[in-house]
PDB file of C-alpha atoms in Angstrom:
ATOM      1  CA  UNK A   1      -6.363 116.787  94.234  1.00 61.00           C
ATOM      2  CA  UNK A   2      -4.378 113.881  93.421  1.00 83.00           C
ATOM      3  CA  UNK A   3      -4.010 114.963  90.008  1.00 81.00           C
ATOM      4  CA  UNK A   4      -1.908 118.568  91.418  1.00 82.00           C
ATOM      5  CA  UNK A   5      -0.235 115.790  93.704  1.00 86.00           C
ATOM      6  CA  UNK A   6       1.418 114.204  90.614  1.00 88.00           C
ATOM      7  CA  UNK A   7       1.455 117.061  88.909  1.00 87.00           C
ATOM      8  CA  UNK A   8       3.869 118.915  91.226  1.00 90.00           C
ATOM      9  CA  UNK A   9       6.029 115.813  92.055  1.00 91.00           C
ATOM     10  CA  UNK A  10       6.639 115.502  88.137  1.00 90.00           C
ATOM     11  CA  UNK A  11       7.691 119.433  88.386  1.00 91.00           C
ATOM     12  CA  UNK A  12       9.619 118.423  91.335  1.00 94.00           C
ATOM     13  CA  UNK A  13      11.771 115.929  89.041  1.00 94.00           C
ATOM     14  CA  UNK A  14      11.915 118.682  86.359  1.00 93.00           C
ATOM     15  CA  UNK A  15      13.423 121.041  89.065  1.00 95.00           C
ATOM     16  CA  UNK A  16      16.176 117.810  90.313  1.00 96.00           C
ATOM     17  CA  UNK A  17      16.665 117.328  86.299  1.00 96.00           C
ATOM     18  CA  UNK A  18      17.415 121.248  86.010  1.00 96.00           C
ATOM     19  CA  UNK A  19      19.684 121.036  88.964  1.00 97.00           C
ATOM     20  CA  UNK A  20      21.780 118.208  87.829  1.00 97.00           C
ATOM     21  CA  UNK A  21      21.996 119.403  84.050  1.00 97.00           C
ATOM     22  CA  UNK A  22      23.068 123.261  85.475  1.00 96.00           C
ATOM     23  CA  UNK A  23      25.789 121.739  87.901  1.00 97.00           C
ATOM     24  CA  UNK A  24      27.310 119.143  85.324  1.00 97.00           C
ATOM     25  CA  UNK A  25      27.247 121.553  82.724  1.00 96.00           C
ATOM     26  CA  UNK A  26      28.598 124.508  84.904  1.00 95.00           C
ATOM     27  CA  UNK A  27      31.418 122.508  86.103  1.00 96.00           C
ATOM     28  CA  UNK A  28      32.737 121.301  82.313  1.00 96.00           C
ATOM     29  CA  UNK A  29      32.432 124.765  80.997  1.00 94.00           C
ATOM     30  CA  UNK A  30      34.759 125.602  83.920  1.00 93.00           C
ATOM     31  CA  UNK A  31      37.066 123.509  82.483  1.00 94.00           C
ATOM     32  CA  UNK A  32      36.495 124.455  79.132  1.00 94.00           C
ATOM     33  CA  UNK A  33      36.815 128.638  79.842  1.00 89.00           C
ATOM     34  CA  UNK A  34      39.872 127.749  82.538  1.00 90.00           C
ATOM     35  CA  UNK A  35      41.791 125.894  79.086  1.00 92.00           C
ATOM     36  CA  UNK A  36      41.249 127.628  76.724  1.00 89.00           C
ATOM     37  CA  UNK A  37      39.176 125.301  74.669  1.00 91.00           C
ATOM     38  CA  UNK A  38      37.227 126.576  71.111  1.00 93.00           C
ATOM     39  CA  UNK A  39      33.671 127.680  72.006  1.00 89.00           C
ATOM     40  CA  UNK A  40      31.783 125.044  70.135  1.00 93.00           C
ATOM     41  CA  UNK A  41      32.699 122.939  73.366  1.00 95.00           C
ATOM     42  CA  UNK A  42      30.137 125.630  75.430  1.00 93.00           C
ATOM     43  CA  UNK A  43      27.249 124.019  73.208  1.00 94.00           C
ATOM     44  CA  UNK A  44      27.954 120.611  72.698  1.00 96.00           C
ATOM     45  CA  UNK A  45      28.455 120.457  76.919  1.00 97.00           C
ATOM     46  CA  UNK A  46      25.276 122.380  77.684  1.00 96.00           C
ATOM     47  CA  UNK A  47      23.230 120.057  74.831  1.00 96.00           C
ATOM     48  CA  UNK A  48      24.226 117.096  76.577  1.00 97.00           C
ATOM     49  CA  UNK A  49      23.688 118.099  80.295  1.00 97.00           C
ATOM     50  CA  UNK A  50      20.170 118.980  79.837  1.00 96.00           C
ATOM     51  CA  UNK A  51      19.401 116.141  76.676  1.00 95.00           C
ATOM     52  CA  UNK A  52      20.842 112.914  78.330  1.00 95.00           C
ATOM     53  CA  UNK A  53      18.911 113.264  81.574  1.00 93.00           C
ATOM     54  CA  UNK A  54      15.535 114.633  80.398  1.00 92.00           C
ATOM     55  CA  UNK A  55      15.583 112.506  77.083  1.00 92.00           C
ATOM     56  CA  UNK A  56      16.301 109.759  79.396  1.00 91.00           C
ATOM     57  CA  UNK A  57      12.879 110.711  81.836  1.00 89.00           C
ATOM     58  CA  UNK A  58      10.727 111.842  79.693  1.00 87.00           C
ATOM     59  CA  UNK A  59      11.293 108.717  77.275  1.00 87.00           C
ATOM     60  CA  UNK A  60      10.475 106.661  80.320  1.00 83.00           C
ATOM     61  CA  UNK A  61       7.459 108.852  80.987  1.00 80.00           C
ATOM     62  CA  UNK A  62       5.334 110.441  78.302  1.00 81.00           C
ATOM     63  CA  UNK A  63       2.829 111.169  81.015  1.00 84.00           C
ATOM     64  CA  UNK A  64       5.268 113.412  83.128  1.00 83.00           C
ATOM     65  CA  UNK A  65       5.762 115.496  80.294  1.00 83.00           C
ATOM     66  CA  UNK A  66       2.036 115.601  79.491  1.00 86.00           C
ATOM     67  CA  UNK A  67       1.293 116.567  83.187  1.00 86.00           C
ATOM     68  CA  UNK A  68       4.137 119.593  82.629  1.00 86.00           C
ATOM     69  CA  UNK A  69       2.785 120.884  79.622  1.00 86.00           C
ATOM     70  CA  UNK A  70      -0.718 120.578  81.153  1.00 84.00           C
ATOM     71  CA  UNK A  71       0.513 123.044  83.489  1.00 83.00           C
ATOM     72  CA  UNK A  72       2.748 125.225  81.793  1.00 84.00           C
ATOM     73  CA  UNK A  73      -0.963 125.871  79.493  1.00 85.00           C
ATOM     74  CA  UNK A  74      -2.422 127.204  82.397  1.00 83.00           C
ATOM     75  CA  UNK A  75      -0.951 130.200  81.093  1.00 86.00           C
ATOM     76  CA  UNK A  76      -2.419 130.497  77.303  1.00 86.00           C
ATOM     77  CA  UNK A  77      -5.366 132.134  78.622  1.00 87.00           C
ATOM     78  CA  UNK A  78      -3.597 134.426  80.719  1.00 94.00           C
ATOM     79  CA  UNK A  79      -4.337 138.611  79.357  1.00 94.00           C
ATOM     80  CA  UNK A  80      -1.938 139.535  77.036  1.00 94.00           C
ATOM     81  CA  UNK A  81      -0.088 142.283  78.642  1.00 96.00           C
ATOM     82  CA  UNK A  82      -0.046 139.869  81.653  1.00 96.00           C
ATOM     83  CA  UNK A  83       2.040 137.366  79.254  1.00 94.00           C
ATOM     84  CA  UNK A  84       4.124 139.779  77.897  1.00 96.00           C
ATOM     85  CA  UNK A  85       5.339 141.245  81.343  1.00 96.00           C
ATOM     86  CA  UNK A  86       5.548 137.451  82.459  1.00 96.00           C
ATOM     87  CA  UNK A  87       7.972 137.215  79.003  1.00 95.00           C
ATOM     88  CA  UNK A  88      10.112 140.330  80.323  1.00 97.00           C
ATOM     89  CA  UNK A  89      10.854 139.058  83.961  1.00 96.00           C
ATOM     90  CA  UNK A  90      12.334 135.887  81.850  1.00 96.00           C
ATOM     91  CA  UNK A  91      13.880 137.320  78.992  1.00 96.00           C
ATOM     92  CA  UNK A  92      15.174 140.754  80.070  1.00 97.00           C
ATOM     93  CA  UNK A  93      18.128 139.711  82.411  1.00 96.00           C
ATOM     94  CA  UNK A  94      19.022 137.290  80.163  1.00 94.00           C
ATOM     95  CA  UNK A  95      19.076 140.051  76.785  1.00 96.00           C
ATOM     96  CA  UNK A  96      20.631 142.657  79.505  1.00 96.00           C
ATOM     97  CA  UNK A  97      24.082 140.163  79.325  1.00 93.00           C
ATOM     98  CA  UNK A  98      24.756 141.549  76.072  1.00 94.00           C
ATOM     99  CA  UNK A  99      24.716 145.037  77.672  1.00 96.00           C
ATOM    100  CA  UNK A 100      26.124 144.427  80.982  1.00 93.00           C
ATOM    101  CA  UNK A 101      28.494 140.994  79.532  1.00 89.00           C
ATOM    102  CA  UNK A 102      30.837 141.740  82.756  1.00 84.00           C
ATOM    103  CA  UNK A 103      27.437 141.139  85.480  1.00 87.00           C
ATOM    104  CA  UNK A 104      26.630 137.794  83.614  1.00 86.00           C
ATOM    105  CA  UNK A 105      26.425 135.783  86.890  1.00 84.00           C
ATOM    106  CA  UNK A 106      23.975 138.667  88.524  1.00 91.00           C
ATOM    107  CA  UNK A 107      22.005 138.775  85.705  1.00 93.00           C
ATOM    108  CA  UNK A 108      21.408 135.104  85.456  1.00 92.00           C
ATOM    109  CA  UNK A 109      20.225 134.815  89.225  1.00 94.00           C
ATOM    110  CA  UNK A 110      18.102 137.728  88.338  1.00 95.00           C
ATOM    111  CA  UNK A 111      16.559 136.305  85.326  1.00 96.00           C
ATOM    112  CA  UNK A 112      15.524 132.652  87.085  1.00 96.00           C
ATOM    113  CA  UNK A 113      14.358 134.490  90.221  1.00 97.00           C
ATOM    114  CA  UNK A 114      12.521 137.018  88.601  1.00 97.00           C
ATOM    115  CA  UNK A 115      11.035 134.782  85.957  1.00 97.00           C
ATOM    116  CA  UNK A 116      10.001 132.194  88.563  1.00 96.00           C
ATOM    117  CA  UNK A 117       8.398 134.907  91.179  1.00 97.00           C
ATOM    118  CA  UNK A 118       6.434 136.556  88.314  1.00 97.00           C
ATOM    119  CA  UNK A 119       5.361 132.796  87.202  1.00 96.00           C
ATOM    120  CA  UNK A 120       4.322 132.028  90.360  1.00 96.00           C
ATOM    121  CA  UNK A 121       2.406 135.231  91.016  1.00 97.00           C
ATOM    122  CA  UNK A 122       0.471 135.036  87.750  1.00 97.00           C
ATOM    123  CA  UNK A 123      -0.348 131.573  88.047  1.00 95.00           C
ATOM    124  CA  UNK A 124      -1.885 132.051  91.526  1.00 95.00           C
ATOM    125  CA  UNK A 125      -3.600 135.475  90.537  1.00 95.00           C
ATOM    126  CA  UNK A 126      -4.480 134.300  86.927  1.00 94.00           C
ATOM    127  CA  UNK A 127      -4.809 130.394  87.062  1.00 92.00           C
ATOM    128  CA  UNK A 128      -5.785 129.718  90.698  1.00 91.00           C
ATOM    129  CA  UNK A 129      -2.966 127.352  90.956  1.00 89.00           C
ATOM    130  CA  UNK A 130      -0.516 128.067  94.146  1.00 91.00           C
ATOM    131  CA  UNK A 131       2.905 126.374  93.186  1.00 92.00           C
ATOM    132  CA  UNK A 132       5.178 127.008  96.247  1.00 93.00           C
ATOM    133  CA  UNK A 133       8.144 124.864  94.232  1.00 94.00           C
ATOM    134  CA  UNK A 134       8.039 127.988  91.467  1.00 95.00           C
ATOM    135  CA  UNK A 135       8.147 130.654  94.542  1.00 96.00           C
ATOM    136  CA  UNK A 136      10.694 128.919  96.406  1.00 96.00           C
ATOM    137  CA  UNK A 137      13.236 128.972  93.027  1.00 97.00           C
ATOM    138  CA  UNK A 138      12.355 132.568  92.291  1.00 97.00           C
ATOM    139  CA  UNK A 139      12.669 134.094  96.048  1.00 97.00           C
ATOM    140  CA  UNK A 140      16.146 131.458  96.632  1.00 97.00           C
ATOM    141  CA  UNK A 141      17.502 132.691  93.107  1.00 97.00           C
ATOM    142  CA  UNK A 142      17.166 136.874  93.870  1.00 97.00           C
ATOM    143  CA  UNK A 143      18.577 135.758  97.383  1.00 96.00           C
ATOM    144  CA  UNK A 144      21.593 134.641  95.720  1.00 96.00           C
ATOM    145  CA  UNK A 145      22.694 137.395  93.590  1.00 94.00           C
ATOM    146  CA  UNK A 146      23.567 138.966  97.468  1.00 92.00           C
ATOM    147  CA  UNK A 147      25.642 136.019  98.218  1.00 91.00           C
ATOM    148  CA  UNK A 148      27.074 136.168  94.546  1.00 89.00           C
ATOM    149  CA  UNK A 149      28.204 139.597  95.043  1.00 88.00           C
ATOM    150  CA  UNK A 150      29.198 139.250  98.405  1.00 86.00           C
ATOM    151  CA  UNK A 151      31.553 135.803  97.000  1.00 82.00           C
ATOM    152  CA  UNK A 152      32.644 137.509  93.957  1.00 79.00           C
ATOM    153  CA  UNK A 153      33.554 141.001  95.883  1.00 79.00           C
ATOM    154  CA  UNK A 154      35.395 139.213  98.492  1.00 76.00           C
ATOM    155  CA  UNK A 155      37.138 136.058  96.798  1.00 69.00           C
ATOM    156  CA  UNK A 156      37.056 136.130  92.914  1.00 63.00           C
ATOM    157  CA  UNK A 157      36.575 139.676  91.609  1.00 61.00           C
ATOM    158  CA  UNK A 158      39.191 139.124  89.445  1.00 69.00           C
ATOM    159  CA  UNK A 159      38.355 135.601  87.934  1.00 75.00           C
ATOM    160  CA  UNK A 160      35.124 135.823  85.983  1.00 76.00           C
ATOM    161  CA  UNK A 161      34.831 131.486  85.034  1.00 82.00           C
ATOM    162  CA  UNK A 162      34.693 131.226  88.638  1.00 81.00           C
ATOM    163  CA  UNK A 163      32.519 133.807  89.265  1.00 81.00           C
ATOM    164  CA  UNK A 164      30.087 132.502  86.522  1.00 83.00           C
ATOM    165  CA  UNK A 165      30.459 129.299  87.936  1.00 89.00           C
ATOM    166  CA  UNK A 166      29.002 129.889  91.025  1.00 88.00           C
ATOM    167  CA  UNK A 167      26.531 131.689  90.286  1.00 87.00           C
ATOM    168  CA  UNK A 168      25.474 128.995  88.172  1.00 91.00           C
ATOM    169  CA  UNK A 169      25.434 126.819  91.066  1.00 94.00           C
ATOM    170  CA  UNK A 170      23.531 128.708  92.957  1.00 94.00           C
ATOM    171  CA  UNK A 171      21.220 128.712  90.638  1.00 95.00           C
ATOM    172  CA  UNK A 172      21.089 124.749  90.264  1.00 96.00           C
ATOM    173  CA  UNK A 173      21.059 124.886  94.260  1.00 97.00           C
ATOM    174  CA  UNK A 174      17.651 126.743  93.971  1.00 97.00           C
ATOM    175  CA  UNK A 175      16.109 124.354  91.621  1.00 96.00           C
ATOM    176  CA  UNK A 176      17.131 121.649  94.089  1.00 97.00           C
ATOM    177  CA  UNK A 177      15.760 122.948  97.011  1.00 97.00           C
ATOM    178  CA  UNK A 178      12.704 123.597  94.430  1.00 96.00           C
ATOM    179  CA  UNK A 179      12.742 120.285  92.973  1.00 96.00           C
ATOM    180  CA  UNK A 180      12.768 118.462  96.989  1.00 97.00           C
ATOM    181  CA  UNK A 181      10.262 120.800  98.538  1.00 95.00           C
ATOM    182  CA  UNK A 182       7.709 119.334  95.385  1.00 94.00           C
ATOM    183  CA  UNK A 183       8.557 116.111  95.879  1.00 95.00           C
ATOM    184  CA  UNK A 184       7.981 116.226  99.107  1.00 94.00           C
ATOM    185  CA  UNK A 185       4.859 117.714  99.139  1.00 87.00           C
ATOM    186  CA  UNK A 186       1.577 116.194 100.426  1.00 82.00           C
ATOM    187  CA  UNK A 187      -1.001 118.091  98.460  1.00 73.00           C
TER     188      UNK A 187
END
């Protein structure tokens, strides 16, 4: 019991990390789409939001990052097609940007929620493992894409960095409230 204790506080930190990284990185871009700036910028800023603060952790502690991986294999022995659906709530929102280039911020919110949800659904079903932190991002993320339509119809249909930057806060919002509600857990 302790063990799932520290397991889900180090997830909790994860989630914080994720927050941080998204908002830092979200705001710079901002910057860097509202200027003009060459594109190479996009990748060096989103590198060094999420590199900095989770080399910085898990170089501190190798045994956080063990406990994450020990629970992100909970999944190996999952039934294939029960992997490969798990792979599509992650990966199809995200491939449907290509497609859709002009619903980027939707798509995003759908792609964490639905990809945490399905996560947290199969790990419960599959894995016996009931991590509210992963339910909480994915139910808070689809939540969003209403309030980033209902922002973007009403205030910024017609400015698409600020759009994307919101919705991108949202989205580190989610992981926050993620992120606490694990670290504040008692079992």
């Amino acid at each position: 019991m302790e063990e799932q204790l520290q397991i889900r506080r180090a997830f909790g930190i994860l989630f914080v990390l994720v927050s941080v990284a998204v908002s830092v990185a979200s705001a710079l871009s901002l910057v860097v789409a509202t200027n003009g700036y060459p594109m190479f910028w996009y990748a060096v800023i989103w590198l060094t939001s999420f590199g900095i603060p989770f080399g910085a952790y898990f170089k501190k502690s190798k045994a956080k990052l063990l406990m994450i991986r020990q629970r992100m294999k909970n999944s190996v022995h999952w039934p294939t097609q029960i992997k490969a659906i798990n792979g599509l709530c992650w990966a199809l929102p995200f491939a449907l940007i290509g497609v859709f280039p002009s619903m980027i911020q939707y798509l995003i919110l759908f792609g964490i929620g639905f990809g945490n949800l399905s996560t947290y659904i199969f790990m419960r079903k599959f894995s016996g493992l009931v991590n509210n932190e992963q339910l909480m991002v994915g139910v808070v993320s689809l939540a969003f894409v209403f309030v980033a339509v209902a922002i973007d119809q009403t205030l910024f249909v017609h400015n698409q960095p600020v759009a994307v930057f919101l919705s991108r806060i949202l989205i580190a919002i989610s992981y926050a409230l993620g992120g606490i509600f694990a670290l504040l857990a008692k079992k």
